[in-house]
mmCIF file with all atom_site columns, C-alpha atoms in Angstrom:
data_model
loop_
_atom_site.group_PDB
_atom_site.id
_atom_site.type_symbol
_atom_site.label_atom_id
_atom_site.label_alt_id
_atom_site.label_comp_id
_atom_site.label_asym_id
_atom_site.label_entity_id
_atom_site.label_seq_id
_atom_site.pdbx_PDB_ins_code
_atom_site.Cartn_x
_atom_site.Cartn_y
_atom_site.Cartn_z
_atom_site.occupancy
_atom_site.B_iso_or_equiv
_atom_site.pdbx_formal_charge
_atom_site.auth_seq_id
_atom_site.auth_comp_id
_atom_site.auth_asym_id
_atom_site.auth_atom_id
_atom_site.pdbx_PDB_model_num
ATOM 1   C CA . MET A 1 1   ? 45.822 29.820 -58.992 1.00 0.00 ? 1   MET A CA 1
ATOM 2   C CA . THR A 1 2   ? 49.410 30.878 -58.189 1.00 0.00 ? 2   THR A CA 1
ATOM 3   C CA . PHE A 1 3   ? 50.544 33.707 -55.911 1.00 0.00 ? 3   PHE A CA 1
ATOM 4   C CA . ASP A 1 4   ? 51.614 35.835 -58.892 1.00 0.00 ? 4   ASP A CA 1
ATOM 5   C CA . SER A 1 5   ? 48.272 35.255 -60.701 1.00 0.00 ? 5   SER A CA 1
ATOM 6   C CA . ILE A 1 6   ? 46.230 36.497 -57.836 1.00 0.00 ? 6   ILE A CA 1
ATOM 7   C CA . LEU A 1 7   ? 48.587 39.425 -57.277 1.00 0.00 ? 7   LEU A CA 1
ATOM 8   C CA . ALA A 1 8   ? 48.148 40.340 -60.956 1.00 0.00 ? 8   ALA A CA 1
ATOM 9   C CA . LEU A 1 9   ? 44.354 40.503 -60.474 1.00 0.00 ? 9   LEU A CA 1
ATOM 10  C CA . ILE A 1 10  ? 44.798 42.800 -57.537 1.00 0.00 ? 10  ILE A CA 1
ATOM 11  C CA . GLU A 1 11  ? 47.305 45.085 -59.334 1.00 0.00 ? 11  GLU A CA 1
ATOM 12  C CA . ASN A 1 12  ? 44.987 45.326 -62.285 1.00 0.00 ? 12  ASN A CA 1
ATOM 13  C CA . ASP A 1 13  ? 42.112 46.336 -60.070 1.00 0.00 ? 13  ASP A CA 1
ATOM 14  C CA . GLU A 1 14  ? 40.171 43.164 -60.825 1.00 0.00 ? 14  GLU A CA 1
ATOM 15  C CA . LEU A 1 15  ? 39.204 43.018 -57.116 1.00 0.00 ? 15  LEU A CA 1
ATOM 16  C CA . GLU A 1 16  ? 35.966 40.958 -57.553 1.00 0.00 ? 16  GLU A CA 1
ATOM 17  C CA . SER A 1 17  ? 37.877 38.216 -59.402 1.00 0.00 ? 17  SER A CA 1
ATOM 18  C CA . ALA A 1 18  ? 40.673 38.332 -56.740 1.00 0.00 ? 18  ALA A CA 1
ATOM 19  C CA . ILE A 1 19  ? 38.117 37.863 -54.021 1.00 0.00 ? 19  ILE A CA 1
ATOM 20  C CA . GLU A 1 20  ? 36.410 34.919 -55.620 1.00 0.00 ? 20  GLU A CA 1
ATOM 21  C CA . THR A 1 21  ? 39.801 33.307 -56.237 1.00 0.00 ? 21  THR A CA 1
ATOM 22  C CA . LEU A 1 22  ? 40.858 33.833 -52.714 1.00 0.00 ? 22  LEU A CA 1
ATOM 23  C CA . LYS A 1 23  ? 37.646 32.257 -51.499 1.00 0.00 ? 23  LYS A CA 1
ATOM 24  C CA . SER A 1 24  ? 38.629 29.122 -53.416 1.00 0.00 ? 24  SER A CA 1
ATOM 25  C CA . VAL A 1 25  ? 42.127 29.178 -52.170 1.00 0.00 ? 25  VAL A CA 1
ATOM 26  C CA . HIS A 1 26  ? 41.149 29.640 -48.503 1.00 0.00 ? 26  HIS A CA 1
ATOM 27  C CA . ARG A 1 27  ? 37.903 27.685 -48.405 1.00 0.00 ? 27  ARG A CA 1
ATOM 28  C CA . ASN A 1 28  ? 39.430 25.146 -46.006 1.00 0.00 ? 28  ASN A CA 1
ATOM 29  C CA . THR A 1 29  ? 41.723 27.485 -44.117 1.00 0.00 ? 29  THR A CA 1
ATOM 30  C CA . ASN A 1 30  ? 41.179 29.855 -41.135 1.00 0.00 ? 30  ASN A CA 1
ATOM 31  C CA . LYS A 1 31  ? 41.468 32.796 -43.563 1.00 0.00 ? 31  LYS A CA 1
ATOM 32  C CA . TYR A 1 32  ? 38.284 32.008 -45.364 1.00 0.00 ? 32  TYR A CA 1
ATOM 33  C CA . LYS A 1 33  ? 36.190 34.135 -42.952 1.00 0.00 ? 33  LYS A CA 1
ATOM 34  C CA . ASP A 1 34  ? 38.505 37.037 -43.556 1.00 0.00 ? 34  ASP A CA 1
ATOM 35  C CA . VAL A 1 35  ? 37.953 36.773 -47.262 1.00 0.00 ? 35  VAL A CA 1
ATOM 36  C CA . VAL A 1 36  ? 34.186 36.684 -46.722 1.00 0.00 ? 36  VAL A CA 1
ATOM 37  C CA . LEU A 1 37  ? 34.426 39.869 -44.671 1.00 0.00 ? 37  LEU A CA 1
ATOM 38  C CA . VAL A 1 38  ? 36.453 41.591 -47.373 1.00 0.00 ? 38  VAL A CA 1
ATOM 39  C CA . SER A 1 39  ? 33.931 40.356 -49.965 1.00 0.00 ? 39  SER A CA 1
ATOM 40  C CA . ALA A 1 40  ? 31.052 42.024 -48.000 1.00 0.00 ? 40  ALA A CA 1
ATOM 41  C CA . TRP A 1 41  ? 33.154 45.221 -47.675 1.00 0.00 ? 41  TRP A CA 1
ATOM 42  C CA . TYR A 1 42  ? 33.874 45.173 -51.419 1.00 0.00 ? 42  TYR A CA 1
ATOM 43  C CA . ASN A 1 43  ? 30.109 44.814 -52.235 1.00 0.00 ? 43  ASN A CA 1
ATOM 44  C CA . GLU A 1 44  ? 29.241 47.732 -49.979 1.00 0.00 ? 44  GLU A CA 1
ATOM 45  C CA . PHE A 1 45  ? 32.065 49.866 -51.513 1.00 0.00 ? 45  PHE A CA 1
ATOM 46  C CA . HIS A 1 46  ? 30.924 48.894 -55.042 1.00 0.00 ? 46  HIS A CA 1
ATOM 47  C CA . HIS A 1 47  ? 27.318 49.879 -54.261 1.00 0.00 ? 47  HIS A CA 1
ATOM 48  C CA . ASN A 1 48  ? 28.293 53.268 -52.719 1.00 0.00 ? 48  ASN A CA 1
ATOM 49  C CA . ALA A 1 49  ? 30.628 54.078 -55.618 1.00 0.00 ? 49  ALA A CA 1
ATOM 50  C CA . ASN A 1 50  ? 27.914 53.223 -58.200 1.00 0.00 ? 50  ASN A CA 1
ATOM 51  C CA . ILE A 1 51  ? 25.273 55.476 -56.615 1.00 0.00 ? 51  ILE A CA 1
ATOM 52  C CA . GLY A 1 52  ? 27.781 58.364 -56.287 1.00 0.00 ? 52  GLY A CA 1
ATOM 53  C CA . ALA A 1 53  ? 27.927 58.305 -52.512 1.00 0.00 ? 53  ALA A CA 1
ATOM 54  C CA . LEU A 1 54  ? 31.747 58.522 -52.522 1.00 0.00 ? 54  LEU A CA 1
ATOM 55  C CA . SER A 1 55  ? 33.910 61.320 -53.846 1.00 0.00 ? 55  SER A CA 1
ATOM 56  C CA . TYR A 1 56  ? 36.747 60.508 -56.171 1.00 0.00 ? 56  TYR A CA 1
ATOM 57  C CA . GLU A 1 57  ? 39.343 60.861 -53.318 1.00 0.00 ? 57  GLU A CA 1
ATOM 58  C CA . GLN A 1 58  ? 37.176 58.630 -51.052 1.00 0.00 ? 58  GLN A CA 1
ATOM 59  C CA . THR A 1 59  ? 36.883 56.059 -53.827 1.00 0.00 ? 59  THR A CA 1
ATOM 60  C CA . VAL A 1 60  ? 40.711 55.962 -54.283 1.00 0.00 ? 60  VAL A CA 1
ATOM 61  C CA . MET A 1 61  ? 41.454 55.695 -50.629 1.00 0.00 ? 61  MET A CA 1
ATOM 62  C CA . GLU A 1 62  ? 38.784 52.987 -50.126 1.00 0.00 ? 62  GLU A CA 1
ATOM 63  C CA . LYS A 1 63  ? 40.116 50.979 -53.110 1.00 0.00 ? 63  LYS A CA 1
ATOM 64  C CA . ASN A 1 64  ? 43.629 51.224 -51.736 1.00 0.00 ? 64  ASN A CA 1
ATOM 65  C CA . ARG A 1 65  ? 42.357 49.917 -48.359 1.00 0.00 ? 65  ARG A CA 1
ATOM 66  C CA . LEU A 1 66  ? 40.670 46.983 -50.101 1.00 0.00 ? 66  LEU A CA 1
ATOM 67  C CA . ARG A 1 67  ? 43.771 46.261 -52.014 1.00 0.00 ? 67  ARG A CA 1
ATOM 68  C CA . ARG A 1 68  ? 45.894 46.179 -48.870 1.00 0.00 ? 68  ARG A CA 1
ATOM 69  C CA . SER A 1 69  ? 43.464 43.733 -47.224 1.00 0.00 ? 69  SER A CA 1
ATOM 70  C CA . LEU A 1 70  ? 43.493 41.458 -50.210 1.00 0.00 ? 70  LEU A CA 1
ATOM 71  C CA . LEU A 1 71  ? 47.389 41.502 -50.442 1.00 0.00 ? 71  LEU A CA 1
ATOM 72  C CA . GLU A 1 72  ? 47.371 40.384 -46.818 1.00 0.00 ? 72  GLU A CA 1
ATOM 73  C CA . LEU A 1 73  ? 45.230 37.381 -47.785 1.00 0.00 ? 73  LEU A CA 1
ATOM 74  C CA . LEU A 1 74  ? 47.504 36.146 -50.524 1.00 0.00 ? 74  LEU A CA 1
ATOM 75  C CA . PRO A 1 75  ? 48.497 32.454 -50.137 1.00 0.00 ? 75  PRO A CA 1
ATOM 76  C CA . GLU A 1 76  ? 51.761 31.801 -48.338 1.00 0.00 ? 76  GLU A CA 1
ATOM 77  C CA . GLU A 1 77  ? 53.448 30.700 -51.589 1.00 0.00 ? 77  GLU A CA 1
ATOM 78  C CA . LYS A 1 78  ? 55.830 33.332 -52.636 1.00 0.00 ? 78  LYS A CA 1
ATOM 79  C CA . PRO A 1 79  ? 58.104 33.347 -55.673 1.00 0.00 ? 79  PRO A CA 1
ATOM 80  C CA . GLU A 1 80  ? 61.723 32.431 -54.770 1.00 0.00 ? 80  GLU A CA 1
ATOM 81  C CA . GLY A 1 81  ? 63.035 35.545 -56.491 1.00 0.00 ? 81  GLY A CA 1
ATOM 82  C CA . ILE A 1 82  ? 61.085 38.743 -56.675 1.00 0.00 ? 82  ILE A CA 1
ATOM 83  C CA . ASN A 1 83  ? 62.129 40.171 -59.998 1.00 0.00 ? 83  ASN A CA 1
ATOM 84  C CA . THR A 1 84  ? 61.180 43.775 -60.992 1.00 0.00 ? 84  THR A CA 1
ATOM 85  C CA . ALA A 1 85  ? 61.918 45.686 -64.175 1.00 0.00 ? 85  ALA A CA 1
ATOM 86  C CA . LEU A 1 86  ? 63.239 48.558 -62.184 1.00 0.00 ? 86  LEU A CA 1
ATOM 87  C CA . ALA A 1 87  ? 66.876 49.544 -62.451 1.00 0.00 ? 87  ALA A CA 1
ATOM 88  C CA . GLN A 1 88  ? 69.047 48.647 -59.492 1.00 0.00 ? 88  GLN A CA 1
ATOM 89  C CA . GLU A 1 89  ? 72.214 50.466 -60.522 1.00 0.00 ? 89  GLU A CA 1
ATOM 90  C CA . PRO A 1 90  ? 73.737 52.692 -57.810 1.00 0.00 ? 90  PRO A CA 1
ATOM 91  C CA . ILE A 1 91  ? 73.168 56.395 -58.418 1.00 0.00 ? 91  ILE A CA 1
ATOM 92  C CA . ALA A 1 92  ? 76.099 58.752 -58.876 1.00 0.00 ? 92  ALA A CA 1
ATOM 93  C CA . THR A 1 93  ? 78.475 59.334 -55.945 1.00 0.00 ? 93  THR A CA 1
ATOM 94  C CA . GLY A 1 94  ? 77.264 61.954 -53.590 1.00 0.00 ? 94  GLY A CA 1
ATOM 95  C CA . THR A 1 95  ? 73.590 61.801 -54.685 1.00 0.00 ? 95  THR A CA 1
ATOM 96  C CA . GLY A 1 96  ? 72.470 58.928 -52.438 1.00 0.00 ? 96  GLY A CA 1
ATOM 97  C CA . THR A 1 97  ? 72.793 58.440 -48.783 1.00 0.00 ? 97  THR A CA 1
ATOM 98  C CA . GLY A 1 98  ? 73.234 54.656 -48.513 1.00 0.00 ? 98  GLY A CA 1
ATOM 99  C CA . THR A 1 99  ? 76.086 52.499 -49.522 1.00 0.00 ? 99  THR A CA 1
ATOM 100 C CA . THR A 1 100 ? 74.114 49.398 -50.602 1.00 0.00 ? 100 THR A CA 1
ATOM 101 C CA . VAL A 1 101 ? 70.847 48.831 -52.434 1.00 0.00 ? 101 VAL A CA 1
ATOM 102 C CA . SER A 1 102 ? 67.890 49.481 -50.161 1.00 0.00 ? 102 SER A CA 1
ATOM 103 C CA . SER A 1 103 ? 66.570 46.599 -48.110 1.00 0.00 ? 103 SER A CA 1
ATOM 104 C CA . LEU A 1 104 ? 63.113 47.632 -49.286 1.00 0.00 ? 104 LEU A CA 1
ATOM 105 C CA . SER A 1 105 ? 63.947 46.561 -52.855 1.00 0.00 ? 105 SER A CA 1
ATOM 106 C CA . LYS A 1 106 ? 63.510 42.874 -52.265 1.00 0.00 ? 106 LYS A CA 1
ATOM 107 C CA . TYR A 1 107 ? 59.936 43.321 -51.176 1.00 0.00 ? 107 TYR A CA 1
ATOM 108 C CA . ILE A 1 108 ? 58.790 45.532 -54.115 1.00 0.00 ? 108 ILE A CA 1
ATOM 109 C CA . LYS A 1 109 ? 56.380 43.980 -56.594 1.00 0.00 ? 109 LYS A CA 1
ATOM 110 C CA . GLN A 1 110 ? 55.188 47.033 -58.544 1.00 0.00 ? 110 GLN A CA 1
ATOM 111 C CA . VAL A 1 111 ? 55.719 50.814 -58.602 1.00 0.00 ? 111 VAL A CA 1
ATOM 112 C CA . LYS A 1 112 ? 53.558 53.353 -60.289 1.00 0.00 ? 112 LYS A CA 1
ATOM 113 C CA . LEU A 1 113 ? 54.600 56.939 -60.853 1.00 0.00 ? 113 LEU A CA 1
ATOM 114 C CA . LYS A 1 114 ? 52.173 59.681 -62.063 1.00 0.00 ? 114 LYS A CA 1
ATOM 115 C CA . LEU A 1 115 ? 52.712 63.408 -62.648 1.00 0.00 ? 115 LEU A CA 1
ATOM 116 C CA . PHE A 1 116 ? 50.452 66.387 -62.277 1.00 0.00 ? 116 PHE A CA 1
ATOM 117 C CA . GLU A 1 117 ? 50.606 70.177 -62.185 1.00 0.00 ? 117 GLU A CA 1
ATOM 118 C CA . GLY A 1 118 ? 49.608 72.303 -59.275 1.00 0.00 ? 118 GLY A CA 1
ATOM 119 C CA . PRO A 1 119 ? 50.357 75.112 -56.853 1.00 0.00 ? 119 PRO A CA 1
ATOM 120 C CA . ASP A 1 120 ? 53.030 75.020 -54.180 1.00 0.00 ? 120 ASP A CA 1
ATOM 121 C CA . VAL A 1 121 ? 50.473 73.357 -51.899 1.00 0.00 ? 121 VAL A CA 1
ATOM 122 C CA . CYS A 1 122 ? 49.714 69.909 -53.170 1.00 0.00 ? 122 CYS A CA 1
ATOM 123 C CA . PRO A 1 123 ? 46.142 69.500 -54.357 1.00 0.00 ? 123 PRO A CA 1
ATOM 124 C CA . PRO A 1 124 ? 43.845 66.703 -53.011 1.00 0.00 ? 124 PRO A CA 1
ATOM 125 C CA . ILE A 1 125 ? 43.886 63.412 -54.973 1.00 0.00 ? 125 ILE A CA 1
ATOM 126 C CA . GLY A 1 126 ? 40.418 64.140 -56.479 1.00 0.00 ? 126 GLY A CA 1
ATOM 127 C CA . GLU A 1 127 ? 41.636 67.354 -58.020 1.00 0.00 ? 127 GLU A CA 1
ATOM 128 C CA . ARG A 1 128 ? 44.787 66.068 -59.616 1.00 0.00 ? 128 ARG A CA 1
ATOM 129 C CA . GLN A 1 129 ? 44.965 66.086 -63.428 1.00 0.00 ? 129 GLN A CA 1
ATOM 130 C CA . TYR A 1 130 ? 47.608 63.528 -64.345 1.00 0.00 ? 130 TYR A CA 1
ATOM 131 C CA . GLY A 1 131 ? 49.681 63.790 -67.474 1.00 0.00 ? 131 GLY A CA 1
ATOM 132 C CA . THR A 1 132 ? 53.068 64.105 -69.074 1.00 0.00 ? 132 THR A CA 1
ATOM 133 C CA . SER A 1 133 ? 52.685 67.269 -71.261 1.00 0.00 ? 133 SER A CA 1
ATOM 134 C CA . PHE A 1 134 ? 51.981 70.623 -69.588 1.00 0.00 ? 134 PHE A CA 1
ATOM 135 C CA . PRO A 1 135 ? 51.533 74.188 -70.962 1.00 0.00 ? 135 PRO A CA 1
ATOM 136 C CA . ARG A 1 136 ? 54.610 76.247 -70.008 1.00 0.00 ? 136 ARG A CA 1
ATOM 137 C CA . ALA A 1 137 ? 52.679 79.441 -69.587 1.00 0.00 ? 137 ALA A CA 1
ATOM 138 C CA . ALA A 1 138 ? 50.333 77.999 -66.989 1.00 0.00 ? 138 ALA A CA 1
ATOM 139 C CA . THR A 1 139 ? 52.603 75.475 -65.123 1.00 0.00 ? 139 THR A CA 1
ATOM 140 C CA . ARG A 1 140 ? 53.697 76.092 -61.584 1.00 0.00 ? 140 ARG A CA 1
ATOM 141 C CA . TYR A 1 141 ? 54.828 72.979 -59.720 1.00 0.00 ? 141 TYR A CA 1
ATOM 142 C CA . ILE A 1 142 ? 55.226 69.557 -61.308 1.00 0.00 ? 142 ILE A CA 1
ATOM 143 C CA . TRP A 1 143 ? 54.239 67.060 -58.684 1.00 0.00 ? 143 TRP A CA 1
ATOM 144 C CA . TRP A 1 144 ? 54.910 63.386 -58.742 1.00 0.00 ? 144 TRP A CA 1
ATOM 145 C CA . GLU A 1 145 ? 52.813 60.653 -56.990 1.00 0.00 ? 145 GLU A CA 1
ATOM 146 C CA . ILE A 1 146 ? 54.302 57.236 -56.330 1.00 0.00 ? 146 ILE A CA 1
ATOM 147 C CA . GLU A 1 147 ? 52.511 54.070 -55.364 1.00 0.00 ? 147 GLU A CA 1
ATOM 148 C CA . VAL A 1 148 ? 54.651 51.209 -54.193 1.00 0.00 ? 148 VAL A CA 1
ATOM 149 C CA . ILE A 1 149 ? 53.130 47.755 -53.828 1.00 0.00 ? 149 ILE A CA 1
ATOM 150 C CA . CYS A 1 150 ? 55.200 45.402 -51.701 1.00 0.00 ? 150 CYS A CA 1
ATOM 151 C CA . LEU A 1 151 ? 55.148 42.034 -50.028 1.00 0.00 ? 151 LEU A CA 1
ATOM 152 C CA . PRO A 1 152 ? 54.616 42.906 -46.384 1.00 0.00 ? 152 PRO A CA 1
ATOM 153 C CA . PRO A 1 153 ? 58.045 43.261 -44.611 1.00 0.00 ? 153 PRO A CA 1
ATOM 154 C CA . THR A 1 154 ? 58.273 41.658 -41.181 1.00 0.00 ? 154 THR A CA 1
ATOM 155 C CA . GLU A 1 155 ? 59.912 44.728 -39.666 1.00 0.00 ? 155 GLU A CA 1
ATOM 156 C CA . ASP A 1 156 ? 60.041 48.545 -40.280 1.00 0.00 ? 156 ASP A CA 1
ATOM 157 C CA . LEU A 1 157 ? 62.397 49.370 -43.084 1.00 0.00 ? 157 LEU A CA 1
ATOM 158 C CA . PRO A 1 158 ? 64.153 52.760 -42.875 1.00 0.00 ? 158 PRO A CA 1
ATOM 159 C CA . PHE A 1 159 ? 65.397 54.385 -46.084 1.00 0.00 ? 159 PHE A CA 1
ATOM 160 C CA . ASP A 1 160 ? 66.192 57.737 -47.594 1.00 0.00 ? 160 ASP A CA 1
ATOM 161 C CA . LEU A 1 161 ? 63.799 58.866 -50.287 1.00 0.00 ? 161 LEU A CA 1
ATOM 162 C CA . THR A 1 162 ? 65.688 60.800 -52.953 1.00 0.00 ? 162 THR A CA 1
ATOM 163 C CA . PHE A 1 163 ? 64.441 62.436 -56.127 1.00 0.00 ? 163 PHE A CA 1
ATOM 164 C CA . PHE A 1 164 ? 65.919 64.497 -58.964 1.00 0.00 ? 164 PHE A CA 1
ATOM 165 C CA . TYR A 1 165 ? 64.392 66.672 -61.699 1.00 0.00 ? 165 TYR A CA 1
ATOM 166 C CA . TYR A 1 166 ? 66.511 66.831 -64.885 1.00 0.00 ? 166 TYR A CA 1
ATOM 167 C CA . ASP A 1 167 ? 66.250 69.052 -67.956 1.00 0.00 ? 167 ASP A CA 1
ATOM 168 C CA . GLU A 1 168 ? 66.881 67.746 -71.379 1.00 0.00 ? 168 GLU A CA 1
ATOM 169 C CA . LYS A 1 169 ? 70.548 68.468 -71.177 1.00 0.00 ? 169 LYS A CA 1
ATOM 170 C CA . GLY A 1 170 ? 70.895 66.302 -67.993 1.00 0.00 ? 170 GLY A CA 1
ATOM 171 C CA . ASN A 1 171 ? 71.230 69.238 -65.608 1.00 0.00 ? 171 ASN A CA 1
ATOM 172 C CA . VAL A 1 172 ? 69.790 68.808 -62.137 1.00 0.00 ? 172 VAL A CA 1
ATOM 173 C CA . LEU A 1 173 ? 67.077 71.397 -61.517 1.00 0.00 ? 173 LEU A CA 1
ATOM 174 C CA . GLY A 1 174 ? 67.737 73.425 -58.424 1.00 0.00 ? 174 GLY A CA 1
ATOM 175 C CA . GLY A 1 175 ? 71.334 72.333 -58.585 1.00 0.00 ? 175 GLY A CA 1
ATOM 176 C CA . LYS A 1 176 ? 70.815 69.287 -56.341 1.00 0.00 ? 176 LYS A CA 1
ATOM 177 C CA . GLY A 1 177 ? 68.731 66.254 -55.574 1.00 0.00 ? 177 GLY A CA 1
ATOM 178 C CA . TYR A 1 178 ? 66.416 66.212 -52.563 1.00 0.00 ? 178 TYR A CA 1
ATOM 179 C CA . HIS A 1 179 ? 66.289 63.486 -49.904 1.00 0.00 ? 179 HIS A CA 1
ATOM 180 C CA . TYR A 1 180 ? 64.249 62.751 -46.879 1.00 0.00 ? 180 TYR A CA 1
ATOM 181 C CA . PRO A 1 181 ? 64.400 59.971 -44.216 1.00 0.00 ? 181 PRO A CA 1
ATOM 182 C CA . MET A 1 182 ? 61.499 57.565 -44.502 1.00 0.00 ? 182 MET A CA 1
ATOM 183 C CA . ARG A 1 183 ? 60.274 54.390 -42.867 1.00 0.00 ? 183 ARG A CA 1
ATOM 184 C CA . TYR A 1 184 ? 58.205 51.643 -44.559 1.00 0.00 ? 184 TYR A CA 1
ATOM 185 C CA . PRO A 1 185 ? 56.018 50.165 -41.869 1.00 0.00 ? 185 PRO A CA 1
ATOM 186 C CA . ALA A 1 186 ? 56.098 46.477 -41.037 1.00 0.00 ? 186 ALA A CA 1
ATOM 187 C CA . GLY A 1 187 ? 53.111 44.517 -42.519 1.00 0.00 ? 187 GLY A CA 1
ATOM 188 C CA . GLN A 1 188 ? 52.192 47.300 -44.908 1.00 0.00 ? 188 GLN A CA 1
ATOM 189 C CA . THR A 1 189 ? 51.544 46.314 -48.578 1.00 0.00 ? 189 THR A CA 1
ATOM 190 C CA . VAL A 1 190 ? 50.760 49.640 -50.287 1.00 0.00 ? 190 VAL A CA 1
ATOM 191 C CA . TRP A 1 191 ? 52.749 52.930 -49.853 1.00 0.00 ? 191 TRP A CA 1
ATOM 192 C CA . LEU A 1 192 ? 51.587 56.141 -51.339 1.00 0.00 ? 192 LEU A CA 1
ATOM 193 C CA . TYR A 1 193 ? 53.649 59.442 -51.336 1.00 0.00 ? 193 TYR A CA 1
ATOM 194 C CA . TRP A 1 194 ? 54.018 62.626 -53.381 1.00 0.00 ? 194 TRP A CA 1
ATOM 195 C CA . TRP A 1 195 ? 56.265 65.621 -53.748 1.00 0.00 ? 195 TRP A CA 1
ATOM 196 C CA . GLY A 1 196 ? 56.804 68.491 -56.146 1.00 0.00 ? 196 GLY A CA 1
ATOM 197 C CA . TRP A 1 197 ? 59.247 71.058 -57.502 1.00 0.00 ? 197 TRP A CA 1
ATOM 198 C CA . GLY A 1 198 ? 58.671 74.173 -59.427 1.00 0.00 ? 198 GLY A CA 1
ATOM 199 C CA . TYR A 1 199 ? 57.625 77.761 -59.061 1.00 0.00 ? 199 TYR A CA 1
ATOM 200 C CA . VAL A 1 200 ? 54.922 79.679 -57.118 1.00 0.00 ? 200 VAL A CA 1
ATOM 201 C CA . ASN A 1 201 ? 53.991 81.662 -60.267 1.00 0.00 ? 201 ASN A CA 1
ATOM 202 C CA . PRO A 1 202 ? 53.403 80.208 -63.697 1.00 0.00 ? 202 PRO A CA 1
ATOM 203 C CA . GLY A 1 203 ? 55.574 81.023 -66.741 1.00 0.00 ? 203 GLY A CA 1
ATOM 204 C CA . ASN A 1 204 ? 58.975 80.317 -65.201 1.00 0.00 ? 204 ASN A CA 1
ATOM 205 C CA . TRP A 1 205 ? 59.571 76.900 -66.771 1.00 0.00 ? 205 TRP A CA 1
ATOM 206 C CA . SER A 1 206 ? 61.494 76.745 -70.011 1.00 0.00 ? 206 SER A CA 1
ATOM 207 C CA . ALA A 1 207 ? 59.952 74.873 -72.873 1.00 0.00 ? 207 ALA A CA 1
ATOM 208 C CA . GLY A 1 208 ? 61.512 71.374 -73.372 1.00 0.00 ? 208 GLY A CA 1
ATOM 209 C CA . LYS A 1 209 ? 61.726 67.852 -72.109 1.00 0.00 ? 209 LYS A CA 1
ATOM 210 C CA . TYR A 1 210 ? 62.341 66.870 -68.467 1.00 0.00 ? 210 TYR A CA 1
ATOM 211 C CA . ARG A 1 211 ? 62.718 63.812 -66.371 1.00 0.00 ? 211 ARG A CA 1
ATOM 212 C CA . ILE A 1 212 ? 62.127 62.815 -62.812 1.00 0.00 ? 212 ILE A CA 1
ATOM 213 C CA . GLU A 1 213 ? 63.882 59.966 -60.984 1.00 0.00 ? 213 GLU A CA 1
ATOM 214 C CA . VAL A 1 214 ? 62.850 58.663 -57.493 1.00 0.00 ? 214 VAL A CA 1
ATOM 215 C CA . TYR A 1 215 ? 65.119 56.407 -55.403 1.00 0.00 ? 215 TYR A CA 1
ATOM 216 C CA . ALA A 1 216 ? 64.945 54.516 -52.124 1.00 0.00 ? 216 ALA A CA 1
ATOM 217 C CA . ASP A 1 217 ? 68.542 54.788 -50.955 1.00 0.00 ? 217 ASP A CA 1
ATOM 218 C CA . GLN A 1 218 ? 70.450 53.728 -54.084 1.00 0.00 ? 218 GLN A CA 1
ATOM 219 C CA . TYR A 1 219 ? 67.647 51.740 -55.613 1.00 0.00 ? 219 TYR A CA 1
ATOM 220 C CA . GLN A 1 220 ? 65.718 53.500 -58.473 1.00 0.00 ? 220 GLN A CA 1
ATOM 221 C CA . LEU A 1 221 ? 62.079 53.044 -57.627 1.00 0.00 ? 221 LEU A CA 1
ATOM 222 C CA . ALA A 1 222 ? 60.780 54.776 -60.844 1.00 0.00 ? 222 ALA A CA 1
ATOM 223 C CA . SER A 1 223 ? 61.375 57.492 -63.340 1.00 0.00 ? 223 SER A CA 1
ATOM 224 C CA . ALA A 1 224 ? 59.132 59.503 -65.677 1.00 0.00 ? 224 ALA A CA 1
ATOM 225 C CA . ASN A 1 225 ? 59.560 61.897 -68.538 1.00 0.00 ? 225 ASN A CA 1
ATOM 226 C CA . PHE A 1 226 ? 57.460 65.083 -69.103 1.00 0.00 ? 226 PHE A CA 1
ATOM 227 C CA . GLU A 1 227 ? 57.351 67.980 -71.469 1.00 0.00 ? 227 GLU A CA 1
ATOM 228 C CA . LEU A 1 228 ? 56.634 71.731 -71.207 1.00 0.00 ? 228 LEU A CA 1
ATOM 229 C CA . SER A 1 229 ? 55.406 73.330 -74.370 1.00 0.00 ? 229 SER A CA 1
#
C-alpha cells in the first residue's frame, strides 16, 4: 500500500486498518516492534473508550496521540509533490507579515477548520458544540479550531498565524486582522490550535453571513463560512 493510501486511513480515523497495514509494511524492518507497541496501545484505548472510562476530551486527545504515532511510522516513500486544495495566493498588502509563502506549506497534508460558540474564555474540547449556524440572540464569541496534519519537518518552522473575520459585505470585523508569532515543532505531525472573536454578552452580533480565514504567513490554511440568524 502506498504512502498516500496509509495516510488516508489515518486521516479518516481508520486507525485499526492503518495499524494492520503498517504491520505488513514494516514486518521485516526495525520499525515493526514500534507498530506492535502502537497496536497494543490502540487496543487498550479502544477498550477504555468502549466501557466509558474516558471523557470526550480524553478520547480526542488520546486519538490525536495515536494518529501522531502512526504518522511517524509511515513508510519512507513520500510523494514528490505535496499537493493540497488550499489556496496559496498572497493575502492583501498589509495583512500578512511575511513576504513569501510560509515554509510550513510544503509539509501540509490536510487542514480541518471547525467553528463553535462560547464565552470569552474558550470552553474545553468536550464542551464544544460545532456548527456553522448560530442564534444571534444567544451568541457571544465565535471560536475556530484548526487541526493541521503535516509531514514531520526536520526543523522548527516559525510563522505568523493570522486570521480575519469578515461580514457579508467583506468588511473586516474589528477593523483589522489578528496575527501572532508561532512555531511548528520539528518532528511534529499534528498541530491543534483555536482562537475566537466576539462579544462578552450575547445579542451584539448582527444577523447575516460571515467568513473566517486563517493564514500561516501568506499561505491560506483554511476558511469557513457561518451564519447568525
